[in-house]
Structures are given as C-alpha cells and as structure tokens.
Coordinates of C-alpha atoms and ligand atoms in Angstrom, one line a residue:
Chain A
X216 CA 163.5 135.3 228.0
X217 CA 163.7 138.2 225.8
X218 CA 160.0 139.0 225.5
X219 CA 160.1 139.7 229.8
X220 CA 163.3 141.1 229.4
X221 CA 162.0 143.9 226.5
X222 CA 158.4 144.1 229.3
X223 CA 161.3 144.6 232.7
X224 CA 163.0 147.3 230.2
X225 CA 160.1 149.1 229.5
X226 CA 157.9 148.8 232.6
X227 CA 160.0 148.0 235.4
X228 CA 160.7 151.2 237.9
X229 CA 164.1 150.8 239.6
X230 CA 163.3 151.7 243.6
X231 CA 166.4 151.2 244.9
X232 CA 169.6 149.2 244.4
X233 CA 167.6 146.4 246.0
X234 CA 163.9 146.6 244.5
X235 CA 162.8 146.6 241.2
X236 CA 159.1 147.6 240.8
X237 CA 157.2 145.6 238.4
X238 CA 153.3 146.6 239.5
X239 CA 152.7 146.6 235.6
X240 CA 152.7 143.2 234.9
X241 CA 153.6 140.8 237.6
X242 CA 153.0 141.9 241.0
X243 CA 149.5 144.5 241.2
X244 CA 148.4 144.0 237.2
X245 CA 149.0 141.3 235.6
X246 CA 149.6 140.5 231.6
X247 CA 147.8 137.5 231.2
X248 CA 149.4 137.0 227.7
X249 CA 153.0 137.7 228.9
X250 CA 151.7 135.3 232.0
X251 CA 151.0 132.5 229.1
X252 CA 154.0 133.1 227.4
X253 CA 155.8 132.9 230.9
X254 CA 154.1 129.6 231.6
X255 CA 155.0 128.1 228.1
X256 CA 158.7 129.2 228.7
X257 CA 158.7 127.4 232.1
X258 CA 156.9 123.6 230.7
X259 CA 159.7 124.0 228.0
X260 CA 162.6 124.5 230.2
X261 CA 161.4 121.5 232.5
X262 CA 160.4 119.7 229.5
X263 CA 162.6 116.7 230.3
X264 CA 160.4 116.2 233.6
X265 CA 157.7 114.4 234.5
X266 CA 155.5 117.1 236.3
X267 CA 152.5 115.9 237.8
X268 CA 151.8 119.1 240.1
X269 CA 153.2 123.4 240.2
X270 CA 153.7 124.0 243.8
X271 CA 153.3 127.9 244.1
X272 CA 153.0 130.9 246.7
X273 CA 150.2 133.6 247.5
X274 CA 149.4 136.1 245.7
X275 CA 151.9 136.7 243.1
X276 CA 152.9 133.4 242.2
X277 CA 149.5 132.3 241.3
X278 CA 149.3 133.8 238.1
X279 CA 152.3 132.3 235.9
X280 CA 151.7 128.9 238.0
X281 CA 148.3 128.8 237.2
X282 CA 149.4 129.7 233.4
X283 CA 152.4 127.0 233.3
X284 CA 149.8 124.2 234.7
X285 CA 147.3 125.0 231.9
X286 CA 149.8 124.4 229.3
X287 CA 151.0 121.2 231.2
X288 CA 147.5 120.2 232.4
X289 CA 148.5 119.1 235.5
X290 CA 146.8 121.0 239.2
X291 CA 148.6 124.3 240.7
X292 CA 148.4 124.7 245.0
X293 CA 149.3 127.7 246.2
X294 CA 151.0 128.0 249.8
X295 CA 148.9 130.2 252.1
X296 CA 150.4 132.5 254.3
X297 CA 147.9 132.8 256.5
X298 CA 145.3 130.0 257.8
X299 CA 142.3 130.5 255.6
X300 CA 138.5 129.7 256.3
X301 CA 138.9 126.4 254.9
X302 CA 142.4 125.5 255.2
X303 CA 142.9 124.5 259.1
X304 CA 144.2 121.3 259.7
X305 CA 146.0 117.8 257.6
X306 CA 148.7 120.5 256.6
X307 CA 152.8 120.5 255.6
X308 CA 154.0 124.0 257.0
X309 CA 157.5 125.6 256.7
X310 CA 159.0 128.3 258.5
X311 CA 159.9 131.5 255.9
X312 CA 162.2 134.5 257.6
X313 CA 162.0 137.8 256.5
X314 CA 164.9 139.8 256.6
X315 CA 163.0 142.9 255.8
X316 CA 160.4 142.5 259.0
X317 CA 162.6 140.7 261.0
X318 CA 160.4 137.8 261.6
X319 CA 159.3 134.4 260.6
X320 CA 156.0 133.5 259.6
X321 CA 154.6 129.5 258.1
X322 CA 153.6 128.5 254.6
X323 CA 151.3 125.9 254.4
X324 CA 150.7 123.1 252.0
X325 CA 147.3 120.8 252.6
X326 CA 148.6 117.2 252.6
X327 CA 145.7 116.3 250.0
X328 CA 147.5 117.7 247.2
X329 CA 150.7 116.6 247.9
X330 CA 152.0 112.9 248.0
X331 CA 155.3 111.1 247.4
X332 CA 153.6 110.0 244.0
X333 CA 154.6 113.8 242.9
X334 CA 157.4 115.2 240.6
X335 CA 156.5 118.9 241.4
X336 CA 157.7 122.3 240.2
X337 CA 158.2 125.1 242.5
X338 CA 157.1 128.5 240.8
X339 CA 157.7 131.8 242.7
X340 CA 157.4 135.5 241.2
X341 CA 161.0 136.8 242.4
X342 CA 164.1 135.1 243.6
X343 CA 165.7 137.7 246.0
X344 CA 166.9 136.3 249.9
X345 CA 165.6 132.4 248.8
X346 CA 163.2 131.7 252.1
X347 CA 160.2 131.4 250.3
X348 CA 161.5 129.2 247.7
X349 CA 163.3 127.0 251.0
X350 CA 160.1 127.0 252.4
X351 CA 158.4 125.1 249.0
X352 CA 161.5 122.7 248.8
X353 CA 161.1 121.4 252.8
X354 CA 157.4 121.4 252.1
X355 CA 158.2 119.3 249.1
X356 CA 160.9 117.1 251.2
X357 CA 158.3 116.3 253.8
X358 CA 155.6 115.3 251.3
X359 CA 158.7 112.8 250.2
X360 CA 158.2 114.4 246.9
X361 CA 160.3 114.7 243.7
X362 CA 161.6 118.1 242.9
X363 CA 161.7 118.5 239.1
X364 CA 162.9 121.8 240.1
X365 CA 162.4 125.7 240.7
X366 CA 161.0 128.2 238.1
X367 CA 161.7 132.1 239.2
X368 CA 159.8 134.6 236.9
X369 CA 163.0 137.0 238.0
X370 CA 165.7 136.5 240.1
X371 CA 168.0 139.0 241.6
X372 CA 171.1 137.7 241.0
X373 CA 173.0 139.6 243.8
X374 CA 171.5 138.3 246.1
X375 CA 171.9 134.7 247.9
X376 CA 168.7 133.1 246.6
X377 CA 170.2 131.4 243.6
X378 CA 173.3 129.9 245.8
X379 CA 171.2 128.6 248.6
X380 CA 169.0 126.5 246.2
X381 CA 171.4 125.1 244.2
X382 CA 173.2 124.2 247.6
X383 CA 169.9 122.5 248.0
X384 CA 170.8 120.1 245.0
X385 CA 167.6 121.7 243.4
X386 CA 167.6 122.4 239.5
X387 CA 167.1 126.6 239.2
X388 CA 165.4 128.0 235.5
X389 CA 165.5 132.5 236.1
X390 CA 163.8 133.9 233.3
X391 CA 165.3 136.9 234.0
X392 CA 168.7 137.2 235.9
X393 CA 169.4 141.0 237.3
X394 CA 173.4 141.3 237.6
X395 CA 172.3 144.7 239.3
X396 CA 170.0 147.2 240.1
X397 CA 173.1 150.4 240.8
X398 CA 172.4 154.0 239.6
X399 CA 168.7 153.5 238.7
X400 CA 169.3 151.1 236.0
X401 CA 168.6 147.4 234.9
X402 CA 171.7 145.3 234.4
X403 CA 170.8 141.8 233.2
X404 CA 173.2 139.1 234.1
X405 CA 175.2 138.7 230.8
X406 CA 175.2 142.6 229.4
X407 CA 177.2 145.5 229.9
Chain B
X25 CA 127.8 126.2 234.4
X26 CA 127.4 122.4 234.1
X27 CA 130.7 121.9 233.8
X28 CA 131.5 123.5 236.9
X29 CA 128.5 122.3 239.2
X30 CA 129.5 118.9 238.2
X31 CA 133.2 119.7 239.9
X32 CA 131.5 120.9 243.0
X33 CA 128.6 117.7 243.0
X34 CA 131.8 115.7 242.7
X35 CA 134.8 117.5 244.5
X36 CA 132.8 119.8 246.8
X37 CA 132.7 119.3 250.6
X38 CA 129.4 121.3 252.7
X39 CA 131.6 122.1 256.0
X40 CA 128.7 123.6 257.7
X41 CA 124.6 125.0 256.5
X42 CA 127.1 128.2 255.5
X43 CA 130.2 127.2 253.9
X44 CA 131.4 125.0 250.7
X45 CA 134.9 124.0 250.7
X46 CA 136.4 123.6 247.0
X47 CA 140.0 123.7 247.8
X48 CA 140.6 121.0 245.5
X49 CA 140.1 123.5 242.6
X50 CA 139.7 126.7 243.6
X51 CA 141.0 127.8 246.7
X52 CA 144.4 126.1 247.8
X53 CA 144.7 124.0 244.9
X54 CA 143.9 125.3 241.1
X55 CA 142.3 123.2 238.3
X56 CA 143.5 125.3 235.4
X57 CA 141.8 123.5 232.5
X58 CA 138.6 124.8 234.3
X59 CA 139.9 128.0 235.5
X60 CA 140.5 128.6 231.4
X61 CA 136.6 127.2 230.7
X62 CA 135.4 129.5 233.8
X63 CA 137.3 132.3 232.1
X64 CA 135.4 131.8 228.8
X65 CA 132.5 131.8 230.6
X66 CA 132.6 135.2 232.1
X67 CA 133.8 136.4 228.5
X68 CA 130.9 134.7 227.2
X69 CA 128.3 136.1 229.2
X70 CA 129.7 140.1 229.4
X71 CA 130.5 139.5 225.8
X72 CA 127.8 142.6 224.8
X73 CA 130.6 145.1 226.9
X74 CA 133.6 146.4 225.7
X75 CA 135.7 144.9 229.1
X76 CA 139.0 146.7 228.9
X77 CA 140.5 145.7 232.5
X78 CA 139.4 143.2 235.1
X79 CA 139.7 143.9 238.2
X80 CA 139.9 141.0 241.5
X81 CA 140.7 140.4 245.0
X82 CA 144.1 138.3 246.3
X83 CA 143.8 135.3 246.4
X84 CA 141.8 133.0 245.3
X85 CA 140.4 135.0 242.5
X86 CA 143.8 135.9 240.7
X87 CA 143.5 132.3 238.9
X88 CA 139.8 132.6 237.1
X89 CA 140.2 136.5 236.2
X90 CA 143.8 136.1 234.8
X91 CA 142.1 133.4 232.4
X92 CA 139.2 135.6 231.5
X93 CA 141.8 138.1 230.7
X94 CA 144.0 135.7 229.1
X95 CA 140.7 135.3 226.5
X96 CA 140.0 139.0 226.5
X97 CA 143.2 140.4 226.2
X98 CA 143.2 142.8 228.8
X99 CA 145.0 143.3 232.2
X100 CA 143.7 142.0 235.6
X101 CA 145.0 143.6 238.8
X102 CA 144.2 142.6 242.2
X103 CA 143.5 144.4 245.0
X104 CA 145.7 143.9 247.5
X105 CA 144.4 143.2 251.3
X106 CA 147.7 144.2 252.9
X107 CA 150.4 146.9 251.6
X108 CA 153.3 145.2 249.5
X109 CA 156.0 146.2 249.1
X110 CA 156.1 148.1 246.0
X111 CA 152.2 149.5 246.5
X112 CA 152.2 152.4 248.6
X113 CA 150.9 154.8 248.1
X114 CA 149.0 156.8 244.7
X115 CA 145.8 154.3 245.6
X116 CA 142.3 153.6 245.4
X117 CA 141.2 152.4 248.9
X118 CA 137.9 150.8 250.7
X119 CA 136.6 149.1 253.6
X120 CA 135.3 145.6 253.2
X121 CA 133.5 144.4 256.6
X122 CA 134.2 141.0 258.1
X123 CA 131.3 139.3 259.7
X124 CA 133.3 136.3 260.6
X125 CA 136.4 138.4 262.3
X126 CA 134.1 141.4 263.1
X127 CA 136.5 143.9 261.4
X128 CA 136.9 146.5 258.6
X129 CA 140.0 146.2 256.5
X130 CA 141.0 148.1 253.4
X131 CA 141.2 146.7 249.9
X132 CA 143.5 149.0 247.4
X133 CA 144.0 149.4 243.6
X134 CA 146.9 151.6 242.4
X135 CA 145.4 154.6 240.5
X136 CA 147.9 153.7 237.9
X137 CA 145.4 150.6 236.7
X138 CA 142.6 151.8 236.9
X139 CA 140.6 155.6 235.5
X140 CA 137.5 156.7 233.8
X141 CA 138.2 155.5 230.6
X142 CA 138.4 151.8 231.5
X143 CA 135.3 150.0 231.3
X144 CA 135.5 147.1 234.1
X145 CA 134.5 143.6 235.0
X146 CA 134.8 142.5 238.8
X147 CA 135.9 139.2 239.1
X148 CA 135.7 137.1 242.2
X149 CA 135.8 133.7 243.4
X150 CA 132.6 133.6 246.2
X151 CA 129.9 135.6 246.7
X152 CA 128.4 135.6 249.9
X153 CA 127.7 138.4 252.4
X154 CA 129.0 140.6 249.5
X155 CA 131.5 142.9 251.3
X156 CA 134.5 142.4 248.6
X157 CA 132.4 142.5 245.9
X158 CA 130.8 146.2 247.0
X159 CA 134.5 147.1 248.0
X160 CA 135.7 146.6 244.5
X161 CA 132.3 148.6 243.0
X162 CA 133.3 151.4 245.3
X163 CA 136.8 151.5 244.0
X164 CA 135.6 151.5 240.2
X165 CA 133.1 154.1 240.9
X166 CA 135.9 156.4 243.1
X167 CA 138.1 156.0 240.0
X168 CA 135.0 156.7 237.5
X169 CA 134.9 153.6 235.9
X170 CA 132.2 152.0 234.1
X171 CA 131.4 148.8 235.7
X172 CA 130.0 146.2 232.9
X173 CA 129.2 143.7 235.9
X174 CA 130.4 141.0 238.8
X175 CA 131.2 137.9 237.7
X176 CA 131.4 135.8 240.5
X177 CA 132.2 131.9 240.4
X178 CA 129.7 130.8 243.2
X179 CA 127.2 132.3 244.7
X180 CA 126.1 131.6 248.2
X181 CA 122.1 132.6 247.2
X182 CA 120.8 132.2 250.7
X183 CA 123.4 135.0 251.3
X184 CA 122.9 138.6 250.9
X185 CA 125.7 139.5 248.6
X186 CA 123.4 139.2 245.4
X187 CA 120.8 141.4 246.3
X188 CA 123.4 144.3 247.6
X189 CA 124.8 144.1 244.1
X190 CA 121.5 144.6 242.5
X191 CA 120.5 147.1 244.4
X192 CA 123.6 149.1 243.2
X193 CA 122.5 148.5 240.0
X194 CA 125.4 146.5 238.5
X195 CA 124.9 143.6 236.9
X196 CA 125.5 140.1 238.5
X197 CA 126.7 136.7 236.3
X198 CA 127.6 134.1 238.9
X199 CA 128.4 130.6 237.2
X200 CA 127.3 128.5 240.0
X201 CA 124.4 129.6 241.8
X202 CA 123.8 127.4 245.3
X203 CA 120.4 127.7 246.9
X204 CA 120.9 125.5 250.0
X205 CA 124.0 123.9 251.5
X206 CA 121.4 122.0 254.0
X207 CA 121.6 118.7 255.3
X208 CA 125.0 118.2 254.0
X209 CA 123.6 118.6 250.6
X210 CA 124.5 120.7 247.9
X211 CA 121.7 122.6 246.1
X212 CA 121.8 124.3 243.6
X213 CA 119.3 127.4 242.3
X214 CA 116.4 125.5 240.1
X215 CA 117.1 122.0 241.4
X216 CA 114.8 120.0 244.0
Ligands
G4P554 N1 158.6 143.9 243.3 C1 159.6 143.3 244.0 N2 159.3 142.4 244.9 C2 160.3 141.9 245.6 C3 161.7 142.2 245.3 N3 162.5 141.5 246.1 C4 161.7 140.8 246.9 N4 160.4 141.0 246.6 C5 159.2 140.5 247.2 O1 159.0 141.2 248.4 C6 158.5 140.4 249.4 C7 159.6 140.3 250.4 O2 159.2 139.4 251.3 P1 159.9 139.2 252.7 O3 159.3 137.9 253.2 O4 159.7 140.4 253.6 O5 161.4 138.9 252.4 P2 162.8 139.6 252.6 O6 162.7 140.8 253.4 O7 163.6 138.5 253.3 O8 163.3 139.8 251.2 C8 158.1 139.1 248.7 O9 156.8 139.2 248.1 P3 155.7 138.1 248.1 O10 155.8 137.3 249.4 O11 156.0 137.3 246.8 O12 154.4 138.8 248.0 P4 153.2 138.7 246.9 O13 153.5 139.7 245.9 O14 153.1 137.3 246.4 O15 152.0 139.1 247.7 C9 159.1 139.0 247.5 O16 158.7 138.3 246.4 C10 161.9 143.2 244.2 O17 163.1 143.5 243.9 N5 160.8 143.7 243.6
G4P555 N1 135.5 128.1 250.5 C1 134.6 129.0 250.9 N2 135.0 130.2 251.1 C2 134.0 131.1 251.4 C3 132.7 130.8 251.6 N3 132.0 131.9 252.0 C4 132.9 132.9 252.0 N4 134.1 132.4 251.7 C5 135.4 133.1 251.7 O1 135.7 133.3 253.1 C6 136.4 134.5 253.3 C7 135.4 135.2 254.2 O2 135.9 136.5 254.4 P1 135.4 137.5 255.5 O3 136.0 138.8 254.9 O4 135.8 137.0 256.8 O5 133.9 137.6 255.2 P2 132.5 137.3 256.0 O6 132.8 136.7 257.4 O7 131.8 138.6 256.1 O8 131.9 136.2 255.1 C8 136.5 135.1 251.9 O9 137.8 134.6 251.4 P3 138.8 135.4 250.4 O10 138.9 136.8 251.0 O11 138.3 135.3 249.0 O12 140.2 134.7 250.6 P4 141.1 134.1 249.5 O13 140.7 132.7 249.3 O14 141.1 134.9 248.3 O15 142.5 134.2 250.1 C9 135.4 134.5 251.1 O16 135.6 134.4 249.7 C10 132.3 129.4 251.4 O17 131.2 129.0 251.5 N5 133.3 128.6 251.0

C-alpha cells in the first residue's frame, strides 16, 4: 500500500535492526484518515469474504479495526489483555508468549460476540514473532468460527510471524512487508 | 444523544447502583456506525473551537476519538497506561487515582504530540469519579495547551467527575448523561 509505505518513509524512526518506531501514526498518534484509508485497503483485499465480524487486539489494533468495520458495517471486539471491570467471566482465552519479557500472559474474547455463525477477520497493528495473531486464530478455532483471514497493518518480514500463520492454513494480507530493518534503514520486501 | 441512549435503553446492562456495562458497543466490542455518529457529535458540539489534536486514554476510548478525528481531520493520541515499547521516554506524565484498586498509576503523552500551539479536545469513553479525565487536563495544561473541552460519551452524574471538571473550568459535553442506575433501571438526566 503505497500511501503507508510514503507515511513508514517519512515518519517511521528505525530503533534497531528489530524495531521500527511508528508513534506518528499508528502506535501513540494516530492518522485517522490514513486509518480510513488503511481500513478501505483491508475490506478490499478480503473483498471476496463474507465478513460478519473484525476480531482485533488492545490498544493499537483498535483503530484501523474500528476503521475497516465502518466501511464494512459489521461490529469490531477487541481482545483484552487484562480482565477489565466488566469483562470477567463467559470468555474464549488464548495463551500469547512474549519473547521480549519472557512470559505468557491470556487474551480474551467474551463468547457474546463470537459464534460459529461468524466469518471473521483478524486485524493486528504489526506482524513481528506471530503470538498475538496465534492467539486471535485459537480464539477464533474455539468459537468454531470461519477465518476469512488475517490483516497486518505492517509486518516484519524477517521474522517468523508470516510463516507460522500461513502454516496455520490462514489467508495473510501485509500492507506493508519490511525485507529489513539493517543500517538504520527501511527495506520493503520487493526494493533494493 | 437519542441515538445513543436508545443503544444503551436497548443494549445496556445496570451490573450494580454504580456500573453500566455496554460491552456490546463500546467496550469489548465496537459498533462503528455509531462510534462514526458519536464522533460527529463531539464535532458538532465543540464545532465553535478550532480543535487541532484530540487527545484519549487506551482503550476503550481510541474508537469514538479516532472517528471524531476522522471528521475533524486531526490526529488523536492516546495516552498510554503502561510504557510500550517505542514510548519511553521525552513524555508528559500524571497520576490518575484508582478508587476501585486503591492506587495511583501514571498516564503519558509523548511531548512530540502534543505543545502550546495545539488547541485540544479530551475524548473519553466514561465519566465517573473523574480521575482520567483530570489526568489528561493536567497533561494539556503541563504541555500549555488550550483545552476547548471534555467530551465524554457517558456520564455517570451521580458521580463526581462532572463537577471536578467544572471546577477546573473546562468545559464538559457528555452525549449520554445517566442520573440513576437504581433499581436495575437506567435513568437518564431529565427523565422520570
Ligand atoms: N512499534 C513497533 N512495535 C512492535 C514492533 N515489533 C513488535 N511490536 C509490538 O511490540 C509489542 C511486543 O509484544 P511482546 O508481546 O512483548 O512480543 P515479542 O517480544 O514476542 O515480540 C507488541 O505490541 P502490542 O501488544 O500490539 O501493543 P499495543 O501497541 O497494542 O499496546 C507488538 O505489536 C516494531 O518493530 N515496532
Ligand atoms: N463499563 C463501565 N465502565 C466504567 C463504569 N464506571 C467506570 N468505568 C470504567 O472502569 C474503569 C475504572 O477505572 P479505575 O481507574 O479503577 O477507576 P475508579 O475505581 O476510580 O472508578 C475505567 O475503565 P478504562 O480505564 O476506561 O478502561 P478501558 O475500557 O479503556 O480499557 C472506567 O472508564 C461503568 O459504569 N461502566
């Protein structure tokens, strides 16, 4: 997608080989119209799907979820990391690891708005080790859902994310695909 | 907003005398379409400022602020709860007091996204004892911000937030304002 490609150019801050900081306009500030534009990109690659809910993740999900279900008109749920004051109990949970913190923590899904009725999209900011993204699909599973597929605003394409979802047998739509990160620049998957 | 209070008539669920549950559209799962009417809303009523960033709180906020700005045409950034990964440091920081946990815990916006030339509307999903909400004015005012108001989607009345925003002098629009959540019954301000 061009139009995020020309917005990573320009705004994105290369940390490390491994992180690519994008506070601008995805993960701390948001670009709502880049966010509809983002949405719109995702309902038309998943056009040929009959999406009847976005299945997303706290916090920086929300936003081009929230956008791609406007355009489709069909309800967004977010996963909570953490129990919330009103989400305690009737819930789908997944385990995600962290390789960063060492640890595993739960995702959690209420099973009111998730049925084996659904066809549902799985819509995550960044593809980078995949547990998140495993975390939606069993969610999904369990509900006895139908996965249209996953939507990844960017994915980091060096690491195993991409391969463990396929692997999955689950349809995978980057909008951006980083071939590398190396000496402080952005390599997209594709360029020199 | 009729609109709106007919969702939570219809969709609502009184938990307790002190909490609403609206995790059907709110705050686990997202009803866009009104998320985008909510966002007009706010526009509608702040439309006498010259809004130029709109500021929220993860989570359940990020959906009706990135539609308001979606219709404004300005960023929205959230203040994060915890530290992410790529916000570290360079920040504007405050305590927001839990009455439920009984703790302090810091809310932070980058300095990057927010100065005294911005003019600001604080977004937010509930009001009730008003901690977020004065954490978010404090963060405005620490930058030198002009704060054109709080727009809050509902308002717990019998709770104190609404008069500790007052009595800072900023302005208050909140789209749904509940009087009573008594007997199992939602109320709303100017009903019987
Ligand atoms: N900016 C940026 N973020 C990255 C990058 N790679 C991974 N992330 C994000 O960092 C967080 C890493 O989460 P961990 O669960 O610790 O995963 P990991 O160590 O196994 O990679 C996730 O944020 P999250 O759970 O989605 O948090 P939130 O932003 O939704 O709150 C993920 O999206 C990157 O290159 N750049
Ligand atoms: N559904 C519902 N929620 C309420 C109600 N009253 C308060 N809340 C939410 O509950 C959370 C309470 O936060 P605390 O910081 O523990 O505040 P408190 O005990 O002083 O009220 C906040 O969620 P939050 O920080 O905004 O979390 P998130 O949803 O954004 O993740 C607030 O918005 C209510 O009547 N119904």
């Amino acid at each position: 997608m061009e139009l995020l490609k020309n917005k990573i150019r320009q705004e994105g801050k290369v940390l490390s080989e491994e992180v690519l900081k994008v506070d601008s306009f995805l993960n701390h500030q948001i670009d709502p119209l880049l966010m509809q534009e983002i949405g719109k990109e995702f309902v038309k690659r998943f056009s040929d799907q009959n999406i009847t809910r976005i299945i997303t993740i706290e916090s920086s999900g929300i936003a081009p979820a929230t956008m791609a279900g406007m355009i489709l008109g069909v309800p967004v749920v977010f996963a909570r990391k953490r129990k919330s004051l009103t989400l305690t109990d009737h819930l789908y949970s997944a385990k995600v690891y962290s390789f960063t913190k060492k640890e595993s923590n739960d995702i959690s899904v209420s099973k009111d708005f998730i049925s084996n009725e659904d066809t549902v999209l799985l819509i995550d900011d960044f593809l980078a080790n995949g547990q998140a993204a495993l975390g939606l699909i069993d969610i999904a599973k369990q509900a006895g859902a139908t996965i249209a597929g996953v939507g990844i605003v960017i994915e980091k394409c060096f690491q195993p994310g991409g391969d463990l979802i396929r692997k999955e047998g689950v349809r995978l739509e980057s909008l951006a695909e980083l071939q590398s990160l190396k000496n402080g620049q952005v390599q997209f998957v594709g360029e020199e």
